PDB file of C-alpha atoms in Angstrom:
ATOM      1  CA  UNK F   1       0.000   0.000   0.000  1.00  0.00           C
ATOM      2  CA  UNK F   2       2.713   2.027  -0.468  1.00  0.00           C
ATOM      3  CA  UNK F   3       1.846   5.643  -1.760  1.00  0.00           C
ATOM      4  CA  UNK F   4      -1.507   4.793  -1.184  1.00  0.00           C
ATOM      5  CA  UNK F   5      -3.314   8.150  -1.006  1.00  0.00           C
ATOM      6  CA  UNK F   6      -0.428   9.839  -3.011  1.00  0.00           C
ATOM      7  CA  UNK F   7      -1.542  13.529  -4.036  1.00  0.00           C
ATOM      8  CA  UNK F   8      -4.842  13.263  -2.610  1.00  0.00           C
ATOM      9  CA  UNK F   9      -4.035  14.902   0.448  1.00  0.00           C
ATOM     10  CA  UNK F  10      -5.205  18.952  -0.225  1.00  0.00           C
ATOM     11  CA  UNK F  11      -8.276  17.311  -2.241  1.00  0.00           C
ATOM     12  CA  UNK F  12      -8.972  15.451   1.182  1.00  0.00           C
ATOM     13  CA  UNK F  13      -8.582  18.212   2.977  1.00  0.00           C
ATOM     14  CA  UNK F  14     -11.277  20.480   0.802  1.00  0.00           C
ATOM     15  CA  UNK F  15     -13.552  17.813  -0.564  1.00  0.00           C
ATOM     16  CA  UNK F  16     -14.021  15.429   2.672  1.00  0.00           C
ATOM     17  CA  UNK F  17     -16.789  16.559   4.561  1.00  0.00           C
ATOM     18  CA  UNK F  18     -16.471  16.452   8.814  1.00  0.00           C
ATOM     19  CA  UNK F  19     -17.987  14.550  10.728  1.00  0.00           C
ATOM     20  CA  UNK F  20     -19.828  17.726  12.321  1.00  0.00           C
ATOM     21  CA  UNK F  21     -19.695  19.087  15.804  1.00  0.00           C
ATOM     22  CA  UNK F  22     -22.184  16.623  17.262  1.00  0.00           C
ATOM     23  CA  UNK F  23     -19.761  13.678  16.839  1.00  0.00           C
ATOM     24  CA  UNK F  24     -16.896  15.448  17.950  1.00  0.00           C
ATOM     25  CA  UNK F  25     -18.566  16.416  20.904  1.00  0.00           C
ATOM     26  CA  UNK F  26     -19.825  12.665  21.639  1.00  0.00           C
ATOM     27  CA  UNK F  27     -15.869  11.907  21.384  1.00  0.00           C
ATOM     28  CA  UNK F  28     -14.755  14.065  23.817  1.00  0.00           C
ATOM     29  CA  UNK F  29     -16.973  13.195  26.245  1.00  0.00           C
ATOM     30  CA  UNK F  30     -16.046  10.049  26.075  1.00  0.00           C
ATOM     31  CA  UNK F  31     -12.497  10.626  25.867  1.00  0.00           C
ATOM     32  CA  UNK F  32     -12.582  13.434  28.901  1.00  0.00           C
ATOM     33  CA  UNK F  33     -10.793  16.889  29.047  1.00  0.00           C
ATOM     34  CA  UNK F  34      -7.810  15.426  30.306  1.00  0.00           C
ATOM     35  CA  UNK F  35      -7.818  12.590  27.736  1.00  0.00           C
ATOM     36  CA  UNK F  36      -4.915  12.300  25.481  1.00  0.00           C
ATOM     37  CA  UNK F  37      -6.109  10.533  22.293  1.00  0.00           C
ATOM     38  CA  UNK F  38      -4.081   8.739  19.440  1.00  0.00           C
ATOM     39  CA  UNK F  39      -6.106   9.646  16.265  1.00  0.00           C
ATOM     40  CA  UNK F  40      -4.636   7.057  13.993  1.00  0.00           C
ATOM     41  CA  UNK F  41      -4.984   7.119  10.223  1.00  0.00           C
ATOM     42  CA  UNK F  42      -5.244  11.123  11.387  1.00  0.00           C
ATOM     43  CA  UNK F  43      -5.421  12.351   7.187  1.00  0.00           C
ATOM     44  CA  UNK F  44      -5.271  15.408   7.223  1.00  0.00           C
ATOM     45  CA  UNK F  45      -7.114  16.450  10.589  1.00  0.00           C
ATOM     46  CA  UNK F  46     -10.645  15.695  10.050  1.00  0.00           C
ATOM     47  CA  UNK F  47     -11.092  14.088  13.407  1.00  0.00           C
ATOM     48  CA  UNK F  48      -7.976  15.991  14.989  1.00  0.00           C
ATOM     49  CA  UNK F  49      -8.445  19.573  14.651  1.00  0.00           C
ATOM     50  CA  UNK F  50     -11.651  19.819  16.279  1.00  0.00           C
ATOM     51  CA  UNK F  51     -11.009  17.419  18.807  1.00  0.00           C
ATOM     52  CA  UNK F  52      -7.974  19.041  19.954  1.00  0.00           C
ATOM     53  CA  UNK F  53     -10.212  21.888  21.247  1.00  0.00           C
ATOM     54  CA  UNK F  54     -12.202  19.857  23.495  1.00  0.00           C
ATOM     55  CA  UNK F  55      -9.661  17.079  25.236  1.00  0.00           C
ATOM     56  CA  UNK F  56      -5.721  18.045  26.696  1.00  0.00           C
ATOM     57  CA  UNK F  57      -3.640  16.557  23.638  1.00  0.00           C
ATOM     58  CA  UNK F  58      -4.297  14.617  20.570  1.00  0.00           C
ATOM     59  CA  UNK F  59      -1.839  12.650  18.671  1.00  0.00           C
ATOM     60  CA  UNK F  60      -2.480  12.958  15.085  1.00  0.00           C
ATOM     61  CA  UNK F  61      -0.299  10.019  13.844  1.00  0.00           C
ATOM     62  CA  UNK F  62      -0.750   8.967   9.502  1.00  0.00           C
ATOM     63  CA  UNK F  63       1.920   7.385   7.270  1.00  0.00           C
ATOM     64  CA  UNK F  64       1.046   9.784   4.581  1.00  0.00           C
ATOM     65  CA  UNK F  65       3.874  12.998   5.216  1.00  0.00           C
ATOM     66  CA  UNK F  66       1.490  14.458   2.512  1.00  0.00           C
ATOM     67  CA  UNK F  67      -1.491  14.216   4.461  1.00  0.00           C
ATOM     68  CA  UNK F  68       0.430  15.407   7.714  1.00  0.00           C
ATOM     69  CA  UNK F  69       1.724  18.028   5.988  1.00  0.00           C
ATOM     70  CA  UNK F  70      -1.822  19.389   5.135  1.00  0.00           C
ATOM     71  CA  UNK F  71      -3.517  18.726   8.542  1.00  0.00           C
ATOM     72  CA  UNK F  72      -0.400  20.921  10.097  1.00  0.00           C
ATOM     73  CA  UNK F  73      -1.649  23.647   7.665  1.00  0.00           C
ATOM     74  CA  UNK F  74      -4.605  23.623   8.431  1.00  0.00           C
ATOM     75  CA  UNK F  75      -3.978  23.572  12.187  1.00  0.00           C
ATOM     76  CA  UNK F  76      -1.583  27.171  11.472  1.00  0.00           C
ATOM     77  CA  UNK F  77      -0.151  26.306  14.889  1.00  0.00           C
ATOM     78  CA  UNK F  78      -2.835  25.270  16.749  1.00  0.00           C
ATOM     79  CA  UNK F  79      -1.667  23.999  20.621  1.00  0.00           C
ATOM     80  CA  UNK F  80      -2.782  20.352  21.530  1.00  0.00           C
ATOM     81  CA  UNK F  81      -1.642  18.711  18.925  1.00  0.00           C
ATOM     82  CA  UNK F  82       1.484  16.627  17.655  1.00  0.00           C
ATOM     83  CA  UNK F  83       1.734  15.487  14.191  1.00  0.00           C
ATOM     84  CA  UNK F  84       3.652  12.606  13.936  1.00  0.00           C
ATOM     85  CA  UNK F  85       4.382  10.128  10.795  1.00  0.00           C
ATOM     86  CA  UNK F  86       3.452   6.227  11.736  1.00  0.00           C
ATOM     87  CA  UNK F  87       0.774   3.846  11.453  1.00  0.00           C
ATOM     88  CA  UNK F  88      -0.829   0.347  12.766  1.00  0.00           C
ATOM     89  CA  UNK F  89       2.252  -1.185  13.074  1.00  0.00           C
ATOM     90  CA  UNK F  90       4.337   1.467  14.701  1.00  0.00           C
ATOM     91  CA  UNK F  91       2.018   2.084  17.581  1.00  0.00           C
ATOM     92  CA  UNK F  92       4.540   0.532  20.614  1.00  0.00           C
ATOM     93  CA  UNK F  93       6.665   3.787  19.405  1.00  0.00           C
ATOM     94  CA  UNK F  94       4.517   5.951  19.717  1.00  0.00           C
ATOM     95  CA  UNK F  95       4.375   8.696  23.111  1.00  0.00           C
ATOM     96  CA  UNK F  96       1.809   7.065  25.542  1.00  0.00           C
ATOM     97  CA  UNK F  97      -1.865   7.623  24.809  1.00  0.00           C
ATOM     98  CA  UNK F  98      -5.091   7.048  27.276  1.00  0.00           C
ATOM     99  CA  UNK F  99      -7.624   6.777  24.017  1.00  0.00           C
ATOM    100  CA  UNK F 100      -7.680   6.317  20.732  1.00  0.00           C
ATOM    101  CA  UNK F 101      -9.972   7.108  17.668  1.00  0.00           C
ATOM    102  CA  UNK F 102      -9.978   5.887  14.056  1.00  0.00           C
ATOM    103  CA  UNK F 103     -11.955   7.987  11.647  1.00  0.00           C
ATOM    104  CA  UNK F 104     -12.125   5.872   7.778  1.00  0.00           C
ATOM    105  CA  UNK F 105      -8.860   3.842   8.608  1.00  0.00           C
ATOM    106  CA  UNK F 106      -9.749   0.649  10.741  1.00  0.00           C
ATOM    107  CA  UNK F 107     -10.972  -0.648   7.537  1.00  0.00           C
ATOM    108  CA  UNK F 108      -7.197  -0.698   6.155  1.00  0.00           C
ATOM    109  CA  UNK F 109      -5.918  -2.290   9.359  1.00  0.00           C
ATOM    110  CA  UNK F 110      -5.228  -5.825  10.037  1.00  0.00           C
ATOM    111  CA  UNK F 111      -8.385  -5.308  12.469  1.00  0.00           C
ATOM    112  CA  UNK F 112      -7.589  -7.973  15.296  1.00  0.00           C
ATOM    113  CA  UNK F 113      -3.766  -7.544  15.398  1.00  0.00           C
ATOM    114  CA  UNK F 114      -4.615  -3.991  16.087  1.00  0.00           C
ATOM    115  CA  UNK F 115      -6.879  -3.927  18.637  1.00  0.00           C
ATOM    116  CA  UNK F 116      -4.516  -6.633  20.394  1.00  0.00           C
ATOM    117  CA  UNK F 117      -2.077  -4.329  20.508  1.00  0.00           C
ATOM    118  CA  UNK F 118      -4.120  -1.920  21.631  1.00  0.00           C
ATOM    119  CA  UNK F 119      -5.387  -4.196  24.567  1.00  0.00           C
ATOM    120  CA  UNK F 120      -1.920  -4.309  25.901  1.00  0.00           C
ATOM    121  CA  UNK F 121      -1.016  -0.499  25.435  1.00  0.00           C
ATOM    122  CA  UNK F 122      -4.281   1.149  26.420  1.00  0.00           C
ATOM    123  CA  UNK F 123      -4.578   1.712  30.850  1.00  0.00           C
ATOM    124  CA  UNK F 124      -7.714   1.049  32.391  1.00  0.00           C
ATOM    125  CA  UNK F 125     -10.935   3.020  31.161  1.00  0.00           C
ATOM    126  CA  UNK F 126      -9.233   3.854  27.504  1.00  0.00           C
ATOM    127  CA  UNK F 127     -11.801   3.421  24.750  1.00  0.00           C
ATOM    128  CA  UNK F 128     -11.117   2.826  21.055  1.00  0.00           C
ATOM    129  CA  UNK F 129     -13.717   4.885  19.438  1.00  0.00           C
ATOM    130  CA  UNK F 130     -14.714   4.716  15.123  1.00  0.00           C
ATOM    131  CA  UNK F 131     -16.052   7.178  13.321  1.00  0.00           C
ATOM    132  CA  UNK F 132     -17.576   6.778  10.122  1.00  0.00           C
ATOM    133  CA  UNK F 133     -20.505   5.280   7.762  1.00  0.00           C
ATOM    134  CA  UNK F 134     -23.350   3.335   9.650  1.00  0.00           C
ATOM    135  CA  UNK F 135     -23.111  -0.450   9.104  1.00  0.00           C
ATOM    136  CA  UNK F 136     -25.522  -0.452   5.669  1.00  0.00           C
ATOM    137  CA  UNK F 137     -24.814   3.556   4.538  1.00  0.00           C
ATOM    138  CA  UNK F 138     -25.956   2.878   1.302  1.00  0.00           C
ATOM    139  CA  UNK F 139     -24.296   4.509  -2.606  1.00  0.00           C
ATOM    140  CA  UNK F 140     -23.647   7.760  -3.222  1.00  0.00           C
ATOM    141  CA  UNK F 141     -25.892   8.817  -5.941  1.00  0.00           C
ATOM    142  CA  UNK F 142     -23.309   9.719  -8.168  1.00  0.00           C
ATOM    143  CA  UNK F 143     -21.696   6.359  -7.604  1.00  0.00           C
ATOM    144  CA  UNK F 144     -23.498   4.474 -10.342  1.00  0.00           C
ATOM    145  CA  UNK F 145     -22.073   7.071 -12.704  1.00  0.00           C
ATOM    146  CA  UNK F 146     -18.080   7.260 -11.129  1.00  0.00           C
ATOM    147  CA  UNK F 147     -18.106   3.234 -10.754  1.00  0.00           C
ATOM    148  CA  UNK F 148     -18.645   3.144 -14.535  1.00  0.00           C
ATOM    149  CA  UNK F 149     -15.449   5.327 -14.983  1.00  0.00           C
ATOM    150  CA  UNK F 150     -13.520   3.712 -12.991  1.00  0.00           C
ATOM    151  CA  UNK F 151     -14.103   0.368 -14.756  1.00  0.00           C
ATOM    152  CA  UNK F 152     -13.299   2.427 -17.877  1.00  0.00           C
ATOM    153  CA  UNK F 153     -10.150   3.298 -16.142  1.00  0.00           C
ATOM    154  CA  UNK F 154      -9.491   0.099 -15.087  1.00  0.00           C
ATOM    155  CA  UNK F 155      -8.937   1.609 -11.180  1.00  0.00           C
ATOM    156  CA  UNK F 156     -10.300  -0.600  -8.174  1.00  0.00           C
ATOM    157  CA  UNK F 157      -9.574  -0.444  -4.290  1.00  0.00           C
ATOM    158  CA  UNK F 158      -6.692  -1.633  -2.619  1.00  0.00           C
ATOM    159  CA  UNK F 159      -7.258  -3.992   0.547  1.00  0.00           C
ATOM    160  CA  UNK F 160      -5.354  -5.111   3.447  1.00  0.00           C
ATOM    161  CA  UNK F 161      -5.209  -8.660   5.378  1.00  0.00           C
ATOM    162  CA  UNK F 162      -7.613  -8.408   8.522  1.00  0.00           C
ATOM    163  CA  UNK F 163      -9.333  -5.353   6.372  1.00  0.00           C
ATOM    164  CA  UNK F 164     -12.943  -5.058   5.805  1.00  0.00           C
ATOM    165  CA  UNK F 165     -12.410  -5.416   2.077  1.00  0.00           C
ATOM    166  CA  UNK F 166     -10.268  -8.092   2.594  1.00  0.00           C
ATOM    167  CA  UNK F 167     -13.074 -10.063   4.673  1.00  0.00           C
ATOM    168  CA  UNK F 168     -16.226  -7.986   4.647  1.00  0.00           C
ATOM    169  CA  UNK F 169     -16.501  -8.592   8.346  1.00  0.00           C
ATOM    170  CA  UNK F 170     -18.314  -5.765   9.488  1.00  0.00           C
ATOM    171  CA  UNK F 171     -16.328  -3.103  12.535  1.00  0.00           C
ATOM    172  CA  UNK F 172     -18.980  -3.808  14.694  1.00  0.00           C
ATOM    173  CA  UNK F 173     -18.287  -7.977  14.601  1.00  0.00           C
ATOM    174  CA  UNK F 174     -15.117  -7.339  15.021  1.00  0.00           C
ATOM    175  CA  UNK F 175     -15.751  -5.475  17.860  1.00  0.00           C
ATOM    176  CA  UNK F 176     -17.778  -7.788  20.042  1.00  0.00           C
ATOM    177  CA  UNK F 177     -15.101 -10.362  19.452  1.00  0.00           C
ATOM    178  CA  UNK F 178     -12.364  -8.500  20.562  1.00  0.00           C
ATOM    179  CA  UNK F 179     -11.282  -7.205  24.129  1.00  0.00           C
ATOM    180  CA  UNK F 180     -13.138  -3.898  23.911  1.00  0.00           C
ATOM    181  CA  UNK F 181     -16.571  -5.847  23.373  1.00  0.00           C
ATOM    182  CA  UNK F 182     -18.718  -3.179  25.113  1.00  0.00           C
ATOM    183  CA  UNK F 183     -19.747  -1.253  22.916  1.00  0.00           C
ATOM    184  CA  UNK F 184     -22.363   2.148  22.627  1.00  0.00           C
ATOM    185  CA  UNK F 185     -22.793   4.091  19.660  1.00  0.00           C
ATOM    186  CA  UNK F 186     -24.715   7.359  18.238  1.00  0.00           C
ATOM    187  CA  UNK F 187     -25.205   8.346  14.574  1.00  0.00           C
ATOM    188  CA  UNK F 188     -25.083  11.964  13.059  1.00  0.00           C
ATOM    189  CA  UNK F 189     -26.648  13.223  10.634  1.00  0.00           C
ATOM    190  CA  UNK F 190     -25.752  15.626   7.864  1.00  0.00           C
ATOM    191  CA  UNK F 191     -27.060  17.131   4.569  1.00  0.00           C
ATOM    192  CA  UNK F 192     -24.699  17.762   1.657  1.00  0.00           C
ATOM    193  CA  UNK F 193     -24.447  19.517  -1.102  1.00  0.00           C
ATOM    194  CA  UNK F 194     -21.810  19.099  -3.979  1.00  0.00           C
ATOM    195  CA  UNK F 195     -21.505  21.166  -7.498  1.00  0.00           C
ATOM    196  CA  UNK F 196     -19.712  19.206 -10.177  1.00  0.00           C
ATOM    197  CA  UNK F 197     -16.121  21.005  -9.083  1.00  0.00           C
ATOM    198  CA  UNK F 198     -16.318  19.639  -5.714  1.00  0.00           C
ATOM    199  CA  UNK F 199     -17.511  16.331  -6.589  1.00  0.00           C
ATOM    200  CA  UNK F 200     -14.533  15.889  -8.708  1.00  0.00           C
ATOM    201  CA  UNK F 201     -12.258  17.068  -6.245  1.00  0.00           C
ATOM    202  CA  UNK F 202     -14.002  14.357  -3.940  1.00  0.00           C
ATOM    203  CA  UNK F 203     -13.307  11.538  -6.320  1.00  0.00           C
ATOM    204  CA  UNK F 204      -9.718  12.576  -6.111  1.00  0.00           C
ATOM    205  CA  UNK F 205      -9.625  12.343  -2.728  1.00  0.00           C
ATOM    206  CA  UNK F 206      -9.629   8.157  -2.418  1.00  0.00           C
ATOM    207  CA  UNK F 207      -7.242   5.460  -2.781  1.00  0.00           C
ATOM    208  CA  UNK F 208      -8.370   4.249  -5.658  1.00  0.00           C
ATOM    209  CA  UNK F 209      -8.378   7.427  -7.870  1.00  0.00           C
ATOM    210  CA  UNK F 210      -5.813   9.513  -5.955  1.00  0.00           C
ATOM    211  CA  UNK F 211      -3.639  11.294  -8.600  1.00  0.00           C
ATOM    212  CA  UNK F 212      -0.280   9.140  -7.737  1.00  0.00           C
ATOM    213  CA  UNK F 213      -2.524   5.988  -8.636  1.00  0.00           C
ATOM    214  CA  UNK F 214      -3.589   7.571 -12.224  1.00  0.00           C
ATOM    215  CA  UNK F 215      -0.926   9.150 -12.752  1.00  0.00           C
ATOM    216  CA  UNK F 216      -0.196  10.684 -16.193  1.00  0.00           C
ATOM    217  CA  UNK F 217      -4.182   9.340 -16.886  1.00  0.00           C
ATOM    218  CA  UNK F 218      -5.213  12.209 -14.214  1.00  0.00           C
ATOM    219  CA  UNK F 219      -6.368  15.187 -16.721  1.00  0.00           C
ATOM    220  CA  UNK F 220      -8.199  12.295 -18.857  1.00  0.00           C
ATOM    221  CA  UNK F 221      -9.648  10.642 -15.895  1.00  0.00           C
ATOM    222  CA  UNK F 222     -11.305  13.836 -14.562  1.00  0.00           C
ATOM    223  CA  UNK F 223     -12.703  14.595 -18.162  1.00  0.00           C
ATOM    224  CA  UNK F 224     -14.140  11.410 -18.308  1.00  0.00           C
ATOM    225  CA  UNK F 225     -15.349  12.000 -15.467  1.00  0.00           C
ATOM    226  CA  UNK F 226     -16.796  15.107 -15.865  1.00  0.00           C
ATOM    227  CA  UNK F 227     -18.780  14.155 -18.996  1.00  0.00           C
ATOM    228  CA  UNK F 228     -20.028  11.290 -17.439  1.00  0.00           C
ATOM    229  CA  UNK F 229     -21.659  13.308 -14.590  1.00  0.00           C
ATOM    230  CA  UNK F 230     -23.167  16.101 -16.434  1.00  0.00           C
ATOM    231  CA  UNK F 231     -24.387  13.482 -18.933  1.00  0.00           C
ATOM    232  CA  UNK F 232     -26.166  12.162 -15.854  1.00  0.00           C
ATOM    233  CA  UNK F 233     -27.304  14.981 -14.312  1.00  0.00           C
ATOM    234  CA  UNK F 234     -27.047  18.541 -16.384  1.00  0.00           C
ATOM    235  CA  UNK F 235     -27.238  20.330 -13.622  1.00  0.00           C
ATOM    236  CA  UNK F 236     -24.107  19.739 -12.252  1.00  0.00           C
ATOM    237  CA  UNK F 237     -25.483  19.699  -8.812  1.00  0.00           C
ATOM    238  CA  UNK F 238     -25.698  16.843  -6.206  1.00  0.00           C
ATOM    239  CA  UNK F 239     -26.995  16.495  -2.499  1.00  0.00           C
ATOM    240  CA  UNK F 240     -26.937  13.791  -0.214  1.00  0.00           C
ATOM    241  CA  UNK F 241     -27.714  12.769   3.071  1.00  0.00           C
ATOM    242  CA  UNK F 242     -25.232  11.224   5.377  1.00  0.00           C
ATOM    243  CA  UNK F 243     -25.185   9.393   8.988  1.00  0.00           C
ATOM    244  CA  UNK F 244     -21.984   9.515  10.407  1.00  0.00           C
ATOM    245  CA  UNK F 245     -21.866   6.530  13.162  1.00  0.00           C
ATOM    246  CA  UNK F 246     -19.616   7.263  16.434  1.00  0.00           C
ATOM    247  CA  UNK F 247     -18.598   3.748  17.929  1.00  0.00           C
ATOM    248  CA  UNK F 248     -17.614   3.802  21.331  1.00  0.00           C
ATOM    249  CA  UNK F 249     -15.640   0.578  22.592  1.00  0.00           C
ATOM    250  CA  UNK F 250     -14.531  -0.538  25.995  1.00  0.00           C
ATOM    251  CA  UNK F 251     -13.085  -3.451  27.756  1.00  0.00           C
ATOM    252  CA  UNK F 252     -16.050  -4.683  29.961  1.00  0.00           C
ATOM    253  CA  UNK F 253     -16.412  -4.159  33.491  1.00  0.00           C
ATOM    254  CA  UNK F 254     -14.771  -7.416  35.560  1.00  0.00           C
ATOM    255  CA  UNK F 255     -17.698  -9.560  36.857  1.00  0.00           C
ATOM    256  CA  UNK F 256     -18.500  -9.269  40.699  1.00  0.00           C
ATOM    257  CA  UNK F 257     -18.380 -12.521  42.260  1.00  0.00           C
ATOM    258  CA  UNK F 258     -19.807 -13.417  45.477  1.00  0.00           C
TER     259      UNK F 258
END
C-alpha cells in the first residue's frame, strides 16, 4: 500500500466533509478533558483539529507525510496537537496515549492484530472509538455514474489482510469479538451539497483514484469523469444525506463474584 493516497491529500482536505460538531462532541466526552487521544490514520485532521479543542492533547499520527503536511496547515499552529508520521504497526513507538480514535482507517488495518495491541497499550478506562458510515450507509448517488469510470479506467480499491475489504466482516463484529466488546454508539446526521467542481475534487480524494494511482491518466480521468456526470445529471449539482456513526468501545467491566 505504499503511496496509497499519493496527491490526494489537499483534495482530502477540501472535498471530505467532517464529521460535524455533534460527533466530535460525543468523542470528547467520552475521551474526557484530560484525555490524550491517538487519532490514527489522522489524514489530514478531520477528526484531529476539532477534537484538539475539546480534550488536553491529541496525537495525530498517519503514514502519509502528505497528508500530515496538510492537517499541520490547516492547524496554522494550533496547541494540543502533535503530528507525527506512523501507522498500525508502529504504535509501541509511539508517546503514551489514554484513548484512541480511528476515523475511515480501521478498515485498512489488520483489524484484530490492532486492537490486540491496543489491549496491551491502552490503561484502564481507555476506549477505542470509530467514526464513520453506519453499518448499511448505502451509494452515493453519483456512484453508479463514477463506478462506470472507474471500470473504464481500469482503477479498483486496494485492501489489506484483517481489512474489511479483505473479509467484509463488518467493525462492529469485530468489535464484540475482541477485548473492547462493550460497545455504545450514536449516529449523526448531515445534509450535503456538492456542485460538479467539488464532486470531482471528492473523487480525487480516495485510494483508488488519488492522482499518484492515475498518474499521467489524471487530466483524462477527470474529463471522463466530468462528462459522465453532467451526462447524468445537467445540472451539475448533487446532495446527499449522510449518517456519520460514532462507535464507542470498551473493555467490559470485571464480573462481581460473590
Amino acid at each position: 500500500m505504499t503511496d496509497l493516497f499519493g496527491g490526494a491529500a489537499p483534495y482530502y482536505a477540501k472535498y471530505r466533509a467532517g464529521h460535524g460538531d455533534p460527533a466530535i462532541d460525543h468523542l470528547a466526552r467520552a475521551f474526557g478533558a484530560d484525555g490524550v487521544v491517538l487519532d490514527l490514520g489522522c489524514g489530514p485532521g478531520t477528526i484531529a483539529i476539532p477534537l484538539a479543542r475539546r480534550v488536553r492533547e491529541v496525537l495525530a499520527v498517519d503514514p502519509d507525510e502528505e497528508m500530515l503536511a496538510e492537517g499541520r496547515r490547516l492547524a496554522a499552529g494550533a496547541p494540543g496537537l502533535r503530528w507525527l508520521r506512523g501507522d498500525s504497526t508502529t504504535l509501541r513507538e509511539l508517546p503514551p496515549f489514554g484513548h484512541v480514535v480511528m476515523g475511515r482507517s480501521f478498515h485498512w488495518t489488520d483489524r484484530r492484530a490492532v486492537l490486540a495491541d491496543l489491549d496491551e497499550l491502552l490503561p484502564p478506562g481507555g476506549v477505542v472509538a470509530l467514526v464513520g458510515p453506519t453499518r448499511d450507509p448505502g451509494e452515493e448517488p453519483w456512484e453508479p455514474v463514477m463506478r462506470r469510470v472507474r471500470e473504464e479506467f481500469g482503477v479498483g480499491t486496494w485492501t489489506a489482510t484483517g481489512s474489511f475489504q479483505h473479509t467484509g466482516e463488518h467493525h462492529h463484529d469485530v468489535l464484540a469479538g475482541s477485548p473492547f466488546s462493550d460497545l455504545e454508539s450514536g449516529r449523526y446526521e448531515q445534509r450535503l451539497a456538492y456542485d460538479l467542481d467539488a464532486l470531482l475534487g471528492l473523487q480525487l480524494s480516495y485510494s483508488y483514484t488519488a492522482p499518484a494511482r492515475l498518474g499521467g491518466r489524471l487530466p483524462a480521468f477527470v474529463e471522463a469523469a466530468r462528462a459522465a456526470l453532467l451526462d447524468a445529471d445537467p445540472s451539475g449539482r448533487w446532495e446527499l444525506v449522510t449518517t456519520t456513526e460514532v462507535i464507542l468501545a470498551r473493555r467490559p467491566a470485571p464480573s462481581r463474584t460473590a
